[in-house]
Amino acid sequence: MPCLEELMTTTSHRYTSDFARRYFSQGEAAGEARGQARGEAMAVLAILDTRGIDVPDAVRDEIAGCTDLDQLGVWIRQAVTAETVQDLDAPARG
């Protein structure tokens, strides 16, 4: 039994079928996109926080839950110069 355990911890499994590789790759890409969106949402909120801008919970939730990378990019650029949260295009105004 220890030999099998050692083999399982030292061998990396590669999907060999086209079906498995395709769906594994799609899942990996989706995970990366979610991670990127989460990072950009955190950047928007960090910029607003650093600038001392009050962010109501409804707006914070909308930004944190956004998966549209284009919209998040717009909010990042707007957050840099915003005076209030109302200067951001279209998030909930709380």
JSON list of N, CA and C in Angstrom, two decimals, residues 10-57:
[
{"chain": "A", "resi": 10, "resn": "THR", "atom": "N", "xyz": [3.36, 11.45, -6.36]},
{"chain": "A", "resi": 10, "resn": "THR", "atom": "CA", "xyz": [4.49, 11.91, -7.17]},
{"chain": "A", "resi": 10, "resn": "THR", "atom": "C", "xyz": [4.17, 11.95, -8.66]},
{"chain": "A", "resi": 11, "resn": "THR", "atom": "N", "xyz": [3.00, 11.50, -9.03]},
{"chain": "A", "resi": 11, "resn": "THR", "atom": "CA", "xyz": [2.63, 11.46, -10.44]},
{"chain": "A", "resi": 11, "resn": "THR", "atom": "C", "xyz": [1.53, 12.48, -10.69]},
{"chain": "A", "resi": 12, "resn": "SER", "atom": "N", "xyz": [1.70, 13.26, -11.73]},
{"chain": "A", "resi": 12, "resn": "SER", "atom": "CA", "xyz": [0.62, 14.18, -12.08]},
{"chain": "A", "resi": 12, "resn": "SER", "atom": "C", "xyz": [-0.21, 13.54, -13.18]},
{"chain": "A", "resi": 13, "resn": "HIS", "atom": "N", "xyz": [-1.49, 13.66, -13.03]},
{"chain": "A", "resi": 13, "resn": "HIS", "atom": "CA", "xyz": [-2.41, 13.06, -14.00]},
{"chain": "A", "resi": 13, "resn": "HIS", "atom": "C", "xyz": [-2.67, 14.04, -15.14]},
{"chain": "A", "resi": 14, "resn": "ARG", "atom": "N", "xyz": [-2.57, 13.58, -16.33]},
{"chain": "A", "resi": 14, "resn": "ARG", "atom": "CA", "xyz": [-2.90, 14.37, -17.50]},
{"chain": "A", "resi": 14, "resn": "ARG", "atom": "C", "xyz": [-4.10, 13.73, -18.18]},
{"chain": "A", "resi": 15, "resn": "TYR", "atom": "N", "xyz": [-5.05, 14.57, -18.53]},
{"chain": "A", "resi": 15, "resn": "TYR", "atom": "CA", "xyz": [-6.22, 14.06, -19.24]},
{"chain": "A", "resi": 15, "resn": "TYR", "atom": "C", "xyz": [-5.80, 13.71, -20.65]},
{"chain": "A", "resi": 16, "resn": "THR", "atom": "N", "xyz": [-6.18, 12.52, -21.09]},
{"chain": "A", "resi": 16, "resn": "THR", "atom": "CA", "xyz": [-5.74, 12.07, -22.41]},
{"chain": "A", "resi": 16, "resn": "THR", "atom": "C", "xyz": [-6.82, 12.14, -23.47]},
{"chain": "A", "resi": 17, "resn": "SER", "atom": "N", "xyz": [-8.08, 12.10, -23.08]},
{"chain": "A", "resi": 17, "resn": "SER", "atom": "CA", "xyz": [-9.13, 12.14, -24.10]},
{"chain": "A", "resi": 17, "resn": "SER", "atom": "C", "xyz": [-9.39, 13.59, -24.50]},
{"chain": "A", "resi": 18, "resn": "ASP", "atom": "N", "xyz": [-9.80, 13.79, -25.75]},
{"chain": "A", "resi": 18, "resn": "ASP", "atom": "CA", "xyz": [-10.14, 15.13, -26.22]},
{"chain": "A", "resi": 18, "resn": "ASP", "atom": "C", "xyz": [-11.27, 15.72, -25.39]},
{"chain": "A", "resi": 19, "resn": "PHE", "atom": "N", "xyz": [-12.26, 14.88, -25.07]},
{"chain": "A", "resi": 19, "resn": "PHE", "atom": "CA", "xyz": [-13.41, 15.31, -24.27]},
{"chain": "A", "resi": 19, "resn": "PHE", "atom": "C", "xyz": [-12.94, 15.87, -22.92]},
{"chain": "A", "resi": 20, "resn": "ALA", "atom": "N", "xyz": [-12.13, 15.11, -22.21]},
{"chain": "A", "resi": 20, "resn": "ALA", "atom": "CA", "xyz": [-11.68, 15.53, -20.88]},
{"chain": "A", "resi": 20, "resn": "ALA", "atom": "C", "xyz": [-10.80, 16.78, -20.97]},
{"chain": "A", "resi": 21, "resn": "ARG", "atom": "N", "xyz": [-9.90, 16.82, -21.93]},
{"chain": "A", "resi": 21, "resn": "ARG", "atom": "CA", "xyz": [-9.02, 18.00, -22.07]},
{"chain": "A", "resi": 21, "resn": "ARG", "atom": "C", "xyz": [-9.84, 19.25, -22.37]},
{"chain": "A", "resi": 22, "resn": "ARG", "atom": "N", "xyz": [-10.84, 19.12, -23.24]},
{"chain": "A", "resi": 22, "resn": "ARG", "atom": "CA", "xyz": [-11.66, 20.28, -23.61]},
{"chain": "A", "resi": 22, "resn": "ARG", "atom": "C", "xyz": [-12.40, 20.83, -22.39]},
{"chain": "A", "resi": 23, "resn": "TYR", "atom": "N", "xyz": [-13.05, 19.95, -21.63]},
{"chain": "A", "resi": 23, "resn": "TYR", "atom": "CA", "xyz": [-13.84, 20.43, -20.50]},
{"chain": "A", "resi": 23, "resn": "TYR", "atom": "C", "xyz": [-12.96, 20.87, -19.34]},
{"chain": "A", "resi": 24, "resn": "PHE", "atom": "N", "xyz": [-11.83, 20.24, -19.16]},
{"chain": "A", "resi": 24, "resn": "PHE", "atom": "CA", "xyz": [-10.89, 20.68, -18.14]},
{"chain": "A", "resi": 24, "resn": "PHE", "atom": "C", "xyz": [-10.40, 22.09, -18.49]},
{"chain": "A", "resi": 25, "resn": "SER", "atom": "N", "xyz": [-10.06, 22.32, -19.75]},
{"chain": "A", "resi": 25, "resn": "SER", "atom": "CA", "xyz": [-9.58, 23.63, -20.18]},
{"chain": "A", "resi": 25, "resn": "SER", "atom": "C", "xyz": [-10.66, 24.70, -20.03]},
{"chain": "A", "resi": 26, "resn": "GLN", "atom": "N", "xyz": [-11.90, 24.35, -20.36]},
{"chain": "A", "resi": 26, "resn": "GLN", "atom": "CA", "xyz": [-12.99, 25.32, -20.21]},
{"chain": "A", "resi": 26, "resn": "GLN", "atom": "C", "xyz": [-13.18, 25.70, -18.75]},
{"chain": "A", "resi": 27, "resn": "GLY", "atom": "N", "xyz": [-13.12, 24.71, -17.87]},
{"chain": "A", "resi": 27, "resn": "GLY", "atom": "CA", "xyz": [-13.27, 24.98, -16.44]},
{"chain": "A", "resi": 27, "resn": "GLY", "atom": "C", "xyz": [-12.13, 25.82, -15.91]},
{"chain": "A", "resi": 28, "resn": "GLU", "atom": "N", "xyz": [-10.94, 25.53, -16.38]},
{"chain": "A", "resi": 28, "resn": "GLU", "atom": "CA", "xyz": [-9.77, 26.30, -15.97]},
{"chain": "A", "resi": 28, "resn": "GLU", "atom": "C", "xyz": [-9.89, 27.75, -16.43]},
{"chain": "A", "resi": 29, "resn": "ALA", "atom": "N", "xyz": [-10.32, 27.95, -17.68]},
{"chain": "A", "resi": 29, "resn": "ALA", "atom": "CA", "xyz": [-10.47, 29.31, -18.21]},
{"chain": "A", "resi": 29, "resn": "ALA", "atom": "C", "xyz": [-11.56, 30.07, -17.46]},
{"chain": "A", "resi": 30, "resn": "ALA", "atom": "N", "xyz": [-12.65, 29.40, -17.14]},
{"chain": "A", "resi": 30, "resn": "ALA", "atom": "CA", "xyz": [-13.73, 30.06, -16.40]},
{"chain": "A", "resi": 30, "resn": "ALA", "atom": "C", "xyz": [-13.24, 30.47, -15.01]},
{"chain": "A", "resi": 31, "resn": "GLY", "atom": "N", "xyz": [-12.46, 29.61, -14.38]},
{"chain": "A", "resi": 31, "resn": "GLY", "atom": "CA", "xyz": [-11.91, 29.93, -13.06]},
{"chain": "A", "resi": 31, "resn": "GLY", "atom": "C", "xyz": [-10.96, 31.11, -13.12]},
{"chain": "A", "resi": 32, "resn": "GLU", "atom": "N", "xyz": [-10.15, 31.17, -14.15]},
{"chain": "A", "resi": 32, "resn": "GLU", "atom": "CA", "xyz": [-9.23, 32.30, -14.32]},
{"chain": "A", "resi": 32, "resn": "GLU", "atom": "C", "xyz": [-10.00, 33.60, -14.54]},
{"chain": "A", "resi": 33, "resn": "ALA", "atom": "N", "xyz": [-11.06, 33.55, -15.34]},
{"chain": "A", "resi": 33, "resn": "ALA", "atom": "CA", "xyz": [-11.87, 34.75, -15.59]},
{"chain": "A", "resi": 33, "resn": "ALA", "atom": "C", "xyz": [-12.53, 35.23, -14.31]},
{"chain": "A", "resi": 34, "resn": "ARG", "atom": "N", "xyz": [-13.05, 34.30, -13.50]},
{"chain": "A", "resi": 34, "resn": "ARG", "atom": "CA", "xyz": [-13.66, 34.68, -12.22]},
{"chain": "A", "resi": 34, "resn": "ARG", "atom": "C", "xyz": [-12.63, 35.32, -11.30]},
{"chain": "A", "resi": 35, "resn": "GLY", "atom": "N", "xyz": [-11.42, 34.74, -11.29]},
{"chain": "A", "resi": 35, "resn": "GLY", "atom": "CA", "xyz": [-10.36, 35.29, -10.46]},
{"chain": "A", "resi": 35, "resn": "GLY", "atom": "C", "xyz": [-9.95, 36.68, -10.91]},
{"chain": "A", "resi": 36, "resn": "GLN", "atom": "N", "xyz": [-9.88, 36.88, -12.21]},
{"chain": "A", "resi": 36, "resn": "GLN", "atom": "CA", "xyz": [-9.52, 38.20, -12.72]},
{"chain": "A", "resi": 36, "resn": "GLN", "atom": "C", "xyz": [-10.60, 39.22, -12.36]},
{"chain": "A", "resi": 37, "resn": "ALA", "atom": "N", "xyz": [-11.87, 38.84, -12.53]},
{"chain": "A", "resi": 37, "resn": "ALA", "atom": "CA", "xyz": [-12.97, 39.75, -12.19]},
{"chain": "A", "resi": 37, "resn": "ALA", "atom": "C", "xyz": [-12.94, 40.08, -10.70]},
{"chain": "A", "resi": 38, "resn": "ARG", "atom": "N", "xyz": [-12.71, 39.07, -9.88]},
{"chain": "A", "resi": 38, "resn": "ARG", "atom": "CA", "xyz": [-12.66, 39.30, -8.44]},
{"chain": "A", "resi": 38, "resn": "ARG", "atom": "C", "xyz": [-11.52, 40.28, -8.10]},
{"chain": "A", "resi": 39, "resn": "GLY", "atom": "N", "xyz": [-10.39, 40.11, -8.75]},
{"chain": "A", "resi": 39, "resn": "GLY", "atom": "CA", "xyz": [-9.25, 40.99, -8.50]},
{"chain": "A", "resi": 39, "resn": "GLY", "atom": "C", "xyz": [-9.53, 42.42, -8.93]},
{"chain": "A", "resi": 40, "resn": "GLU", "atom": "N", "xyz": [-10.18, 42.58, -10.07]},
{"chain": "A", "resi": 40, "resn": "GLU", "atom": "CA", "xyz": [-10.50, 43.94, -10.54]},
{"chain": "A", "resi": 40, "resn": "GLU", "atom": "C", "xyz": [-11.55, 44.59, -9.65]},
{"chain": "A", "resi": 41, "resn": "ALA", "atom": "N", "xyz": [-12.51, 43.82, -9.18]},
{"chain": "A", "resi": 41, "resn": "ALA", "atom": "CA", "xyz": [-13.52, 44.36, -8.27]},
{"chain": "A", "resi": 41, "resn": "ALA", "atom": "C", "xyz": [-12.85, 44.82, -6.97]},
{"chain": "A", "resi": 42, "resn": "MET", "atom": "N", "xyz": [-11.91, 44.02, -6.48]},
{"chain": "A", "resi": 42, "resn": "MET", "atom": "CA", "xyz": [-11.18, 44.40, -5.27]},
{"chain": "A", "resi": 42, "resn": "MET", "atom": "C", "xyz": [-10.38, 45.68, -5.51]},
{"chain": "A", "resi": 43, "resn": "ALA", "atom": "N", "xyz": [-9.85, 45.85, -6.72]},
{"chain": "A", "resi": 43, "resn": "ALA", "atom": "CA", "xyz": [-9.09, 47.06, -7.05]},
{"chain": "A", "resi": 43, "resn": "ALA", "atom": "C", "xyz": [-9.99, 48.28, -7.01]},
{"chain": "A", "resi": 44, "resn": "VAL", "atom": "N", "xyz": [-11.18, 48.17, -7.58]},
{"chain": "A", "resi": 44, "resn": "VAL", "atom": "CA", "xyz": [-12.13, 49.30, -7.56]},
{"chain": "A", "resi": 44, "resn": "VAL", "atom": "C", "xyz": [-12.41, 49.70, -6.11]},
{"chain": "A", "resi": 45, "resn": "LEU", "atom": "N", "xyz": [-12.73, 48.71, -5.29]},
{"chain": "A", "resi": 45, "resn": "LEU", "atom": "CA", "xyz": [-13.06, 48.99, -3.89]},
{"chain": "A", "resi": 45, "resn": "LEU", "atom": "C", "xyz": [-11.86, 49.53, -3.13]},
{"chain": "A", "resi": 46, "resn": "ALA", "atom": "N", "xyz": [-10.67, 49.02, -3.42]},
{"chain": "A", "resi": 46, "resn": "ALA", "atom": "CA", "xyz": [-9.46, 49.51, -2.74]},
{"chain": "A", "resi": 46, "resn": "ALA", "atom": "C", "xyz": [-9.17, 50.96, -3.12]},
{"chain": "A", "resi": 47, "resn": "ILE", "atom": "N", "xyz": [-9.34, 51.28, -4.38]},
{"chain": "A", "resi": 47, "resn": "ILE", "atom": "CA", "xyz": [-9.11, 52.67, -4.83]},
{"chain": "A", "resi": 47, "resn": "ILE", "atom": "C", "xyz": [-10.10, 53.61, -4.13]},
{"chain": "A", "resi": 48, "resn": "LEU", "atom": "N", "xyz": [-11.37, 53.23, -4.12]},
{"chain": "A", "resi": 48, "resn": "LEU", "atom": "CA", "xyz": [-12.38, 54.07, -3.47]},
{"chain": "A", "resi": 48, "resn": "LEU", "atom": "C", "xyz": [-12.08, 54.23, -1.98]},
{"chain": "A", "resi": 49, "resn": "ASP", "atom": "N", "xyz": [-11.70, 53.13, -1.34]},
{"chain": "A", "resi": 49, "resn": "ASP", "atom": "CA", "xyz": [-11.37, 53.16, 0.08]},
{"chain": "A", "resi": 49, "resn": "ASP", "atom": "C", "xyz": [-10.16, 54.06, 0.34]},
{"chain": "A", "resi": 50, "resn": "THR", "atom": "N", "xyz": [-9.13, 53.92, -0.47]},
{"chain": "A", "resi": 50, "resn": "THR", "atom": "CA", "xyz": [-7.92, 54.72, -0.31]},
{"chain": "A", "resi": 50, "resn": "THR", "atom": "C", "xyz": [-8.22, 56.20, -0.49]},
{"chain": "A", "resi": 51, "resn": "ARG", "atom": "N", "xyz": [-9.15, 56.51, -1.37]},
{"chain": "A", "resi": 51, "resn": "ARG", "atom": "CA", "xyz": [-9.50, 57.91, -1.62]},
{"chain": "A", "resi": 51, "resn": "ARG", "atom": "C", "xyz": [-10.50, 58.44, -0.59]},
{"chain": "A", "resi": 52, "resn": "GLY", "atom": "N", "xyz": [-10.91, 57.58, 0.36]},
{"chain": "A", "resi": 52, "resn": "GLY", "atom": "CA", "xyz": [-11.83, 58.02, 1.41]},
{"chain": "A", "resi": 52, "resn": "GLY", "atom": "C", "xyz": [-13.26, 58.16, 0.96]},
{"chain": "A", "resi": 53, "resn": "ILE", "atom": "N", "xyz": [-13.64, 57.47, -0.10]},
{"chain": "A", "resi": 53, "resn": "ILE", "atom": "CA", "xyz": [-15.00, 57.57, -0.64]},
{"chain": "A", "resi": 53, "resn": "ILE", "atom": "C", "xyz": [-15.88, 56.52, 0.02]},
{"chain": "A", "resi": 54, "resn": "ASP", "atom": "N", "xyz": [-16.98, 56.98, 0.60]},
{"chain": "A", "resi": 54, "resn": "ASP", "atom": "CA", "xyz": [-17.94, 56.08, 1.24]},
{"chain": "A", "resi": 54, "resn": "ASP", "atom": "C", "xyz": [-18.64, 55.24, 0.18]},
{"chain": "A", "resi": 55, "resn": "VAL", "atom": "N", "xyz": [-18.66, 53.94, 0.40]},
{"chain": "A", "resi": 55, "resn": "VAL", "atom": "CA", "xyz": [-19.30, 53.01, -0.55]},
{"chain": "A", "resi": 55, "resn": "VAL", "atom": "C", "xyz": [-20.41, 52.29, 0.19]},
{"chain": "A", "resi": 56, "resn": "PRO", "atom": "N", "xyz": [-21.67, 52.62, -0.13]},
{"chain": "A", "resi": 56, "resn": "PRO", "atom": "CA", "xyz": [-22.80, 51.92, 0.50]},
{"chain": "A", "resi": 56, "resn": "PRO", "atom": "C", "xyz": [-22.75, 50.42, 0.21]},
{"chain": "A", "resi": 57, "resn": "ASP", "atom": "N", "xyz": [-23.34, 49.64, 1.11]},
{"chain": "A", "resi": 57, "resn": "ASP", "atom": "CA", "xyz": [-23.31, 48.18, 0.97]},
{"chain": "A", "resi": 57, "resn": "ASP", "atom": "C", "xyz": [-23.85, 47.70, -0.37]}
]
